[in-house]
Short mmCIF file of C-alpha atoms in Angstrom, two decimals:
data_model
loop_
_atom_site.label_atom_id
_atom_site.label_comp_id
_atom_site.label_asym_id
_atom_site.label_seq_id
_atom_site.Cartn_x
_atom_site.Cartn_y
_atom_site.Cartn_z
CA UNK R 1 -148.54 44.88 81.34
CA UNK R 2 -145.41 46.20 82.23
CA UNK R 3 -142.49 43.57 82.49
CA UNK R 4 -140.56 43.03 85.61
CA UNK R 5 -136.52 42.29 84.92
CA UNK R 6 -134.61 41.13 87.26
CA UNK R 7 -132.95 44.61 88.09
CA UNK R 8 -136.67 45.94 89.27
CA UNK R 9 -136.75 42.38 91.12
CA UNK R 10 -133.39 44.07 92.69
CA UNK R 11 -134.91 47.39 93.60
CA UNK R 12 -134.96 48.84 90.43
CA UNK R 13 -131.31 48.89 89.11
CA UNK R 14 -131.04 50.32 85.69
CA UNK R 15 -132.09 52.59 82.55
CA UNK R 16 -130.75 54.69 79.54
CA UNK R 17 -130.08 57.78 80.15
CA UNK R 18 -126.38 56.84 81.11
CA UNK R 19 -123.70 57.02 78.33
CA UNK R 20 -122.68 53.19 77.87
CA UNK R 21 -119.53 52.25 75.70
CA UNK R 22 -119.84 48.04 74.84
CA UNK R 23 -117.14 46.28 76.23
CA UNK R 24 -113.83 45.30 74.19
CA UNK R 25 -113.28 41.88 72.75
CA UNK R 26 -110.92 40.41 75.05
CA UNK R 27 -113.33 41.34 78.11
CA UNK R 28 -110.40 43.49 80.48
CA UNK R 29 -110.21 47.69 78.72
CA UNK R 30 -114.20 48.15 78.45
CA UNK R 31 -114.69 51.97 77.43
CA UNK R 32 -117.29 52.64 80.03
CA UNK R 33 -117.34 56.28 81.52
CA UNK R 34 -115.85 57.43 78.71
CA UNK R 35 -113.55 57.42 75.84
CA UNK R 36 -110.68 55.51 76.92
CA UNK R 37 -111.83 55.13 80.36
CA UNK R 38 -109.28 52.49 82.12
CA UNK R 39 -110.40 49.60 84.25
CA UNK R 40 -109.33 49.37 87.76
CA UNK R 41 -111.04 46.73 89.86
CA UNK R 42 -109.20 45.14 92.14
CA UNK R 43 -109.11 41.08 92.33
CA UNK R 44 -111.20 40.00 95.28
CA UNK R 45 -110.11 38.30 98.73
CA UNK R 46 -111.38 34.79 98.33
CA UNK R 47 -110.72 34.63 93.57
CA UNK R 48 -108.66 31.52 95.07
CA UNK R 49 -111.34 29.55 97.02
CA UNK R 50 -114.72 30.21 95.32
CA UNK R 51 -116.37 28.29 93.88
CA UNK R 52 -120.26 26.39 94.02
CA UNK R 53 -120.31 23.20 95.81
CA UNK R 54 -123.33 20.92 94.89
CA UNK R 55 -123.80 18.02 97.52
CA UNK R 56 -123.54 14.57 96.57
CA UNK R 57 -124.55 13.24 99.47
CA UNK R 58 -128.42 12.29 99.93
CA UNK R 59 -130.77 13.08 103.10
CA UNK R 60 -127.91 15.84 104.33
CA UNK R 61 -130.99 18.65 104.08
CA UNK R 62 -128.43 20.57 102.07
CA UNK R 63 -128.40 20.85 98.47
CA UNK R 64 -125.28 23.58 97.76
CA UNK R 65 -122.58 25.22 99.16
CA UNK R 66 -121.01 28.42 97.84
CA UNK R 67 -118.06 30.85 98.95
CA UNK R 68 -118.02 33.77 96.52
CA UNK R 69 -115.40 35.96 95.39
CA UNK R 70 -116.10 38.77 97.95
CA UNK R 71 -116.60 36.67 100.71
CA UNK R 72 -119.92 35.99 100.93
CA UNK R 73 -121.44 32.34 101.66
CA UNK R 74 -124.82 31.17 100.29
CA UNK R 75 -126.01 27.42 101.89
CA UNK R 76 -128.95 26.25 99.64
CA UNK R 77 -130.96 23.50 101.71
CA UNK R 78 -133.03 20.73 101.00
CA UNK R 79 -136.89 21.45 100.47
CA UNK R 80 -137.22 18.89 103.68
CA UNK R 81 -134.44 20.65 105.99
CA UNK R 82 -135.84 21.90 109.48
CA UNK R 83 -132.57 23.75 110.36
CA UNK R 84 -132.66 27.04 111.88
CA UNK R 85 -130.07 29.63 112.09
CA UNK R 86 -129.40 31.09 115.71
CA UNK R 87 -128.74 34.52 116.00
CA UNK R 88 -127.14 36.86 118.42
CA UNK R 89 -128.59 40.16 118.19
CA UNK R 90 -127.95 43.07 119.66
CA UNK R 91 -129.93 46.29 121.69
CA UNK R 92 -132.25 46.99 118.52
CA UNK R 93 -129.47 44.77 116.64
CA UNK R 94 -127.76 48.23 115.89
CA UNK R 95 -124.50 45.85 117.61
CA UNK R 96 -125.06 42.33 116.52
CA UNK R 97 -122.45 39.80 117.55
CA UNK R 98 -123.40 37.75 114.18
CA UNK R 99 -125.45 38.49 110.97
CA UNK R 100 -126.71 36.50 109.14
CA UNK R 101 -129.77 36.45 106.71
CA UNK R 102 -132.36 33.12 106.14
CA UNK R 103 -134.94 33.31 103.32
CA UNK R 104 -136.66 30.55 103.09
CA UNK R 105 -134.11 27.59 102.09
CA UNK R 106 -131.45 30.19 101.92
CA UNK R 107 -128.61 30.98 104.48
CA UNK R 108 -126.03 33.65 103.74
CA UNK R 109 -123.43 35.51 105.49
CA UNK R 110 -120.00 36.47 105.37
CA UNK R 111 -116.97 33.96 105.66
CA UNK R 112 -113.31 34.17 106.69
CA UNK R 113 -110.88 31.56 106.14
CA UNK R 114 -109.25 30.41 109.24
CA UNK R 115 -106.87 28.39 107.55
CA UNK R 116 -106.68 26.16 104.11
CA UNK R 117 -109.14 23.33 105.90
CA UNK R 118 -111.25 26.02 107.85
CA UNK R 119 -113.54 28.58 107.22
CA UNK R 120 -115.77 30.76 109.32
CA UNK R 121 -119.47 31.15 108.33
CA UNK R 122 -120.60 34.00 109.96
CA UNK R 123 -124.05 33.16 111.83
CA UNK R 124 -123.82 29.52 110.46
CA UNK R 125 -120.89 28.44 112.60
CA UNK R 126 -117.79 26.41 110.17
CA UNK R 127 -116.92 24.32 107.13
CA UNK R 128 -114.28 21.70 107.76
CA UNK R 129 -112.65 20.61 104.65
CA UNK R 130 -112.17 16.40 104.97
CA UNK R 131 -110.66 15.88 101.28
CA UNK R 132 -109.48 17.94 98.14
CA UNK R 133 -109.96 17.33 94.97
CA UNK R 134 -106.32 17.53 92.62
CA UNK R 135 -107.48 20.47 91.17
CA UNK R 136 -107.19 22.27 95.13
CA UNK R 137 -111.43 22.18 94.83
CA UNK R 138 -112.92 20.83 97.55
CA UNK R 139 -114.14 16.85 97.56
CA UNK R 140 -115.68 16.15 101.09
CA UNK R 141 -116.46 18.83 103.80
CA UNK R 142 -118.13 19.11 107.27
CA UNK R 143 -120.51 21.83 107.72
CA UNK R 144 -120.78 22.62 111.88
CA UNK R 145 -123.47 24.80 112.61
CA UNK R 146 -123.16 27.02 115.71
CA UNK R 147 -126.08 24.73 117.36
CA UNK R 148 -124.49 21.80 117.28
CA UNK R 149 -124.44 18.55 115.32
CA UNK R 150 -122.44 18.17 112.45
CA UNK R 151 -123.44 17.50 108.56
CA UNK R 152 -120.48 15.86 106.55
CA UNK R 153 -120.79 15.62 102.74
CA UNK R 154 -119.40 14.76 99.34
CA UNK R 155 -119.57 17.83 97.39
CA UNK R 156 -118.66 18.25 93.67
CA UNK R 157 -117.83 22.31 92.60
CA UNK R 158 -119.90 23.73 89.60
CA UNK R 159 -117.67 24.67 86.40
CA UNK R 160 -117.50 28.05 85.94
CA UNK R 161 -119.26 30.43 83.68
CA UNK R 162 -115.71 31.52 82.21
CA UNK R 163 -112.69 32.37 83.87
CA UNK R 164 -112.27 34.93 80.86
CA UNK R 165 -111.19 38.89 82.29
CA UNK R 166 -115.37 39.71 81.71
CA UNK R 167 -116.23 37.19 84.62
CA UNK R 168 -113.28 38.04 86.33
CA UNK R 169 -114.63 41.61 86.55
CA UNK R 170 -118.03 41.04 86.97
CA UNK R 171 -117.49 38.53 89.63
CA UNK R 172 -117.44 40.05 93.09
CA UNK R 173 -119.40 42.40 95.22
CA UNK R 174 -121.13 45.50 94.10
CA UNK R 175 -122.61 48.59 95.99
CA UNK R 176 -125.54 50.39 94.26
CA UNK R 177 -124.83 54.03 93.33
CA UNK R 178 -127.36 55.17 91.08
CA UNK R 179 -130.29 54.29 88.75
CA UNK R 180 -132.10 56.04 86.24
CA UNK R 181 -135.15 55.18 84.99
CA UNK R 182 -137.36 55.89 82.28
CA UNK R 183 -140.73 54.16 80.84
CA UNK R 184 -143.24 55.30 78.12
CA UNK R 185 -146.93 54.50 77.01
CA UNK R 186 -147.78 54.55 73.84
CA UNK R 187 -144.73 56.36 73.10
CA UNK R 188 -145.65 59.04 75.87
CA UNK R 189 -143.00 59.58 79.02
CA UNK R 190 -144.68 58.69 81.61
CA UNK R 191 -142.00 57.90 84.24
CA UNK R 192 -138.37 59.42 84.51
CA UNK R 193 -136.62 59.35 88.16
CA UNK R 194 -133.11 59.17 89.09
CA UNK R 195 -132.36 56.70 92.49
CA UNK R 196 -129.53 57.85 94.75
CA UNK R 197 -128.81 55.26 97.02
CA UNK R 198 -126.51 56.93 99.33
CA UNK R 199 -129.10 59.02 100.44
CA UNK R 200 -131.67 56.64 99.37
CA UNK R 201 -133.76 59.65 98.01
CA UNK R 202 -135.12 60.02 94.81
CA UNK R 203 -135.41 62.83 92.31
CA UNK R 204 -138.75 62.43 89.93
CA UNK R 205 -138.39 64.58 86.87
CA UNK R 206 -141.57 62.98 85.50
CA UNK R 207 -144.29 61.59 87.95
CA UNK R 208 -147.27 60.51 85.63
CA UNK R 209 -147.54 57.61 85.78
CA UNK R 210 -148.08 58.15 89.62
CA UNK R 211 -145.72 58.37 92.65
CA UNK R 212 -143.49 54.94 94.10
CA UNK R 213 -141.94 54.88 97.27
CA UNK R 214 -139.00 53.16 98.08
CA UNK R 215 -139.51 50.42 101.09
CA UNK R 216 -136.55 48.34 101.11
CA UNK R 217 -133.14 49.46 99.51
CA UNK R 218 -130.83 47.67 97.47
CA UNK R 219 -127.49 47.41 99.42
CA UNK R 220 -125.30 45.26 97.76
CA UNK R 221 -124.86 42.45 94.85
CA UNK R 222 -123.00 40.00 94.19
CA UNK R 223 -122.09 37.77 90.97
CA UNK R 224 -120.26 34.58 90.84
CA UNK R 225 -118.29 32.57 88.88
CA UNK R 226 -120.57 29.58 89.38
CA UNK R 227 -123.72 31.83 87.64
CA UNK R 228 -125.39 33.09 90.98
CA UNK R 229 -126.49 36.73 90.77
CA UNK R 230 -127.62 37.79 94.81
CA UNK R 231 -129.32 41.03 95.37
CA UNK R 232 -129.34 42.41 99.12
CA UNK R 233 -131.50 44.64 100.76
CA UNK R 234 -131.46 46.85 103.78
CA UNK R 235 -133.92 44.99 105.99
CA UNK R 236 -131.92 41.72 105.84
CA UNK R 237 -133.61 39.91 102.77
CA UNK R 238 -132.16 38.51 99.48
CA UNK R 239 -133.16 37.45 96.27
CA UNK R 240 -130.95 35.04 94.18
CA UNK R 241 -131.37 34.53 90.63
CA UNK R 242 -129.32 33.04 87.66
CA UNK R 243 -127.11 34.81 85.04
CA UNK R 244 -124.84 34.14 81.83
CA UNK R 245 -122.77 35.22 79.15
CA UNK R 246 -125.23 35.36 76.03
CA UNK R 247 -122.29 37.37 73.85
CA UNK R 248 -119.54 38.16 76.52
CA UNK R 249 -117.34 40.12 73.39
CA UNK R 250 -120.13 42.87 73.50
CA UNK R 251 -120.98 42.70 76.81
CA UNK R 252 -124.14 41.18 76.89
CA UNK R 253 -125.14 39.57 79.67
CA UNK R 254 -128.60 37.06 80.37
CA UNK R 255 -130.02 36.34 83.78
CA UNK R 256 -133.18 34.47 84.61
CA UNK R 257 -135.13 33.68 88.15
CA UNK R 258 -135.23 29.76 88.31
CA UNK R 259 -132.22 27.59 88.21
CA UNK R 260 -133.42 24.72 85.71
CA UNK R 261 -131.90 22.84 83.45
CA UNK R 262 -131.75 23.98 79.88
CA UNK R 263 -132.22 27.30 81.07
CA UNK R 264 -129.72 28.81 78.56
CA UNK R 265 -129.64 28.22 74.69
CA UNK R 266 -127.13 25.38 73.88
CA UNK R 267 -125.16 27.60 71.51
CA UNK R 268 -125.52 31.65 70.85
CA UNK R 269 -128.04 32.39 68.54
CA UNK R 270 -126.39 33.48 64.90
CA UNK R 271 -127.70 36.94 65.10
CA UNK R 272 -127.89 38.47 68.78
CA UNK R 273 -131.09 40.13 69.52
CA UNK R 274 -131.29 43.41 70.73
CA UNK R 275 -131.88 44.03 73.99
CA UNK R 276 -135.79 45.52 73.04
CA UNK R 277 -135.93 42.32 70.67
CA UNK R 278 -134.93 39.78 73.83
CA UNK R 279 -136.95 41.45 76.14
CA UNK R 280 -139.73 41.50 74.64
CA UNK R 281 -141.31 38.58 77.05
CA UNK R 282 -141.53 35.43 74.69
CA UNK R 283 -138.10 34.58 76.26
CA UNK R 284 -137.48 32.72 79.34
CA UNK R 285 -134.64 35.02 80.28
CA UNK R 286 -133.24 38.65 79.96
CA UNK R 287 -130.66 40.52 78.64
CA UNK R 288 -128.44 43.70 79.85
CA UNK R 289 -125.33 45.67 78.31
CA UNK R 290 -122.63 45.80 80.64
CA UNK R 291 -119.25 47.59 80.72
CA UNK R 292 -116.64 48.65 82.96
CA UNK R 293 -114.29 51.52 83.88
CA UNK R 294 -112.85 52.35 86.98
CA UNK R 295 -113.74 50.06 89.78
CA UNK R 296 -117.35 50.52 88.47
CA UNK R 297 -120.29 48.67 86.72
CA UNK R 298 -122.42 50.46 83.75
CA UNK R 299 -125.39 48.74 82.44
CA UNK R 300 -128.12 49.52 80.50
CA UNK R 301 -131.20 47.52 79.95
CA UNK R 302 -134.81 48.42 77.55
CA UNK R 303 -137.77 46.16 77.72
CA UNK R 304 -141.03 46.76 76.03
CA UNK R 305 -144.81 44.84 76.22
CA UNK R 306 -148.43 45.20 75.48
CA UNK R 307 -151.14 44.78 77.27
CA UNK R 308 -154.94 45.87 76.54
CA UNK R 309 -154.04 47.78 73.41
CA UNK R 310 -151.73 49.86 75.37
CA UNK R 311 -147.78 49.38 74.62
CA UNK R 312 -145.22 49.71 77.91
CA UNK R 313 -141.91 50.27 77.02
CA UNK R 314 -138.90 51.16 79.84
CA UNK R 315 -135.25 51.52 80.11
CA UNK R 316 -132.80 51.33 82.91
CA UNK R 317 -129.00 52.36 83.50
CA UNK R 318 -127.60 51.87 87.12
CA UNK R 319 -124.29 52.61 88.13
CA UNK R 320 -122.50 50.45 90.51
CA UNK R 321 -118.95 50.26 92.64
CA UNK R 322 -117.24 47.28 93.61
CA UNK R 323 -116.79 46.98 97.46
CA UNK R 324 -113.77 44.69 96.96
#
């Protein structure tokens, strides 16, 4: 049975038939897109002010807050919260006065900072902060939704991942370029198509294996410091998974779909796996090659199961381009 990664969870994000370079030891001159190839990503709006807030506070029907790198917001509720977002569309929301997209006990939008005790949650309404930590993070806030009411908590922020240059990097707001994929059966190609998502067309060089149409689009992602990994689609739905450095020196990240505890090895393993070996699906999460060059993303992912005597095997490499 062929296994599902969490870039075909994101609308199919990656494959081999890229060149990839592995990123340098210190984590800031990867080599992707060539020999030599320089890296130019700008540091995002909000580096200063992100962070994941976990609430303290019990029976507040809210169980995070986060303001990302790039701007973005993500408001986890509680399983028990009733709160619905209001929103202001406009004619065949082409216009809308706010956006904002609700999946089930997720809220996200944009955010702007009004001033260092104010922010602006796009189709939420505002966070107030009440106290600050020493460290400048944030201790007690107000969250005033654009219905009314207000929800004051004790929040505590989630250490970070790293705060090495790799995370610094990695940690903003993507836009999907390009995808190629590839997957075999026993050995045989029967799958290789390259995904344009400008155009949102794609090109099948190899159609065996049947033909797949594209429903909803990937249009943006987002990583954060705080180990969120948000994938975006054009008809207003998100996904949000989990992610992690399993050897940061050479680039290789892991990322799994449920946010448990112990979810990630205590220590690095003494000898990495490859990313065939990892993926092989007697692991509870995934691994991908990263690398940078530009203001762009490289990665390349291969998988491989079994299933009925039959062995499925696949590789991705996407291209990405930070929006920051």
């Amino acid at each position: 049975m062929k296994k599902l990664s969490l870039w075909y969870v994101c609308m199919f994000l990656l494959t081999i038939g890229l060149g990839f370079t592995a990123c340098s030891e210190d984590g800031g001159d990867n080599e992707g897109g060539g020999e030599g190839a320089p890296v130019n990503l700008p540091t995002p709006a909000f580096v200063g002010v992100s962070a994941l807030y976990e609430v303290q506070t019990e029976n507040s029907g809210i169980q995070s807050v986060e303001l990302t790198e790039g701007g973005q917001y993500i408001i986890t509720k509680a399983p028990s919260s009733t709160y619905q977002v209001i929103r202001k569309k406009g004619l065949l929301r082409s216009t809308p006065t706010m956006r904002v997209v609700e999946d089930d006990n997720l809220i996200s939008g944009t955010y702007t900072k009004v001033s260092n005790v104010e922010y602006d949650l796009e189709g939420y309404g505002k966070l107030k902060v009440n106290v600050f930590e020493d460290d400048g993070k944030f201790a007690t806030i107000t969250l005033l939704p654009i219905d009314g009411g207000s929800i004051a908590v004790d929040v505590m922020a989630k250490t970070p991942v790293s705060n090495s240059n790799m995370t610094a990097n990695l940690c903003r707001t993507w836009i999907p370029e390009s995808l190629e994929e590839k997957e075999w059966e026993n050995g045989v190609l029967v799958w290789h198509a390259v995904y344009d998502y400008a155009t949102k067309q794609v090109s099948v060089k190899v159609g065996i294996d049947g033909d797949r149409i594209e429903e909803d689009w990937l249009e943006k992602v987002i990583f954060s410091k705080a180990g969120t990994y948000i994938c975006f689609y054009d008809d207003d739905t998100f996904e949000k998974s989990y992610w992690g450095w399993e050897d940061e020196t050479a680039g290789l990240l892991s990322y799994w779909y449920d946010d448990v505890v112990g979810g990630m090895p205590d220590s690095a393993p003494e000898v990495v796996p490859t990313p065939m070996e990892k993926n092989s699906g007697e692991e509870d999460f995934d691994v991908v090659y990263i690398s940078f060059y530009d203001n762009k993303m490289e990665g390349v992912e291969h998988w491989k199961d079994s299933w009925d005597d039959v062995v499925y095997e696949g590789s991705y490499a996407y291209v990405l381009r930070s929006a920051n």
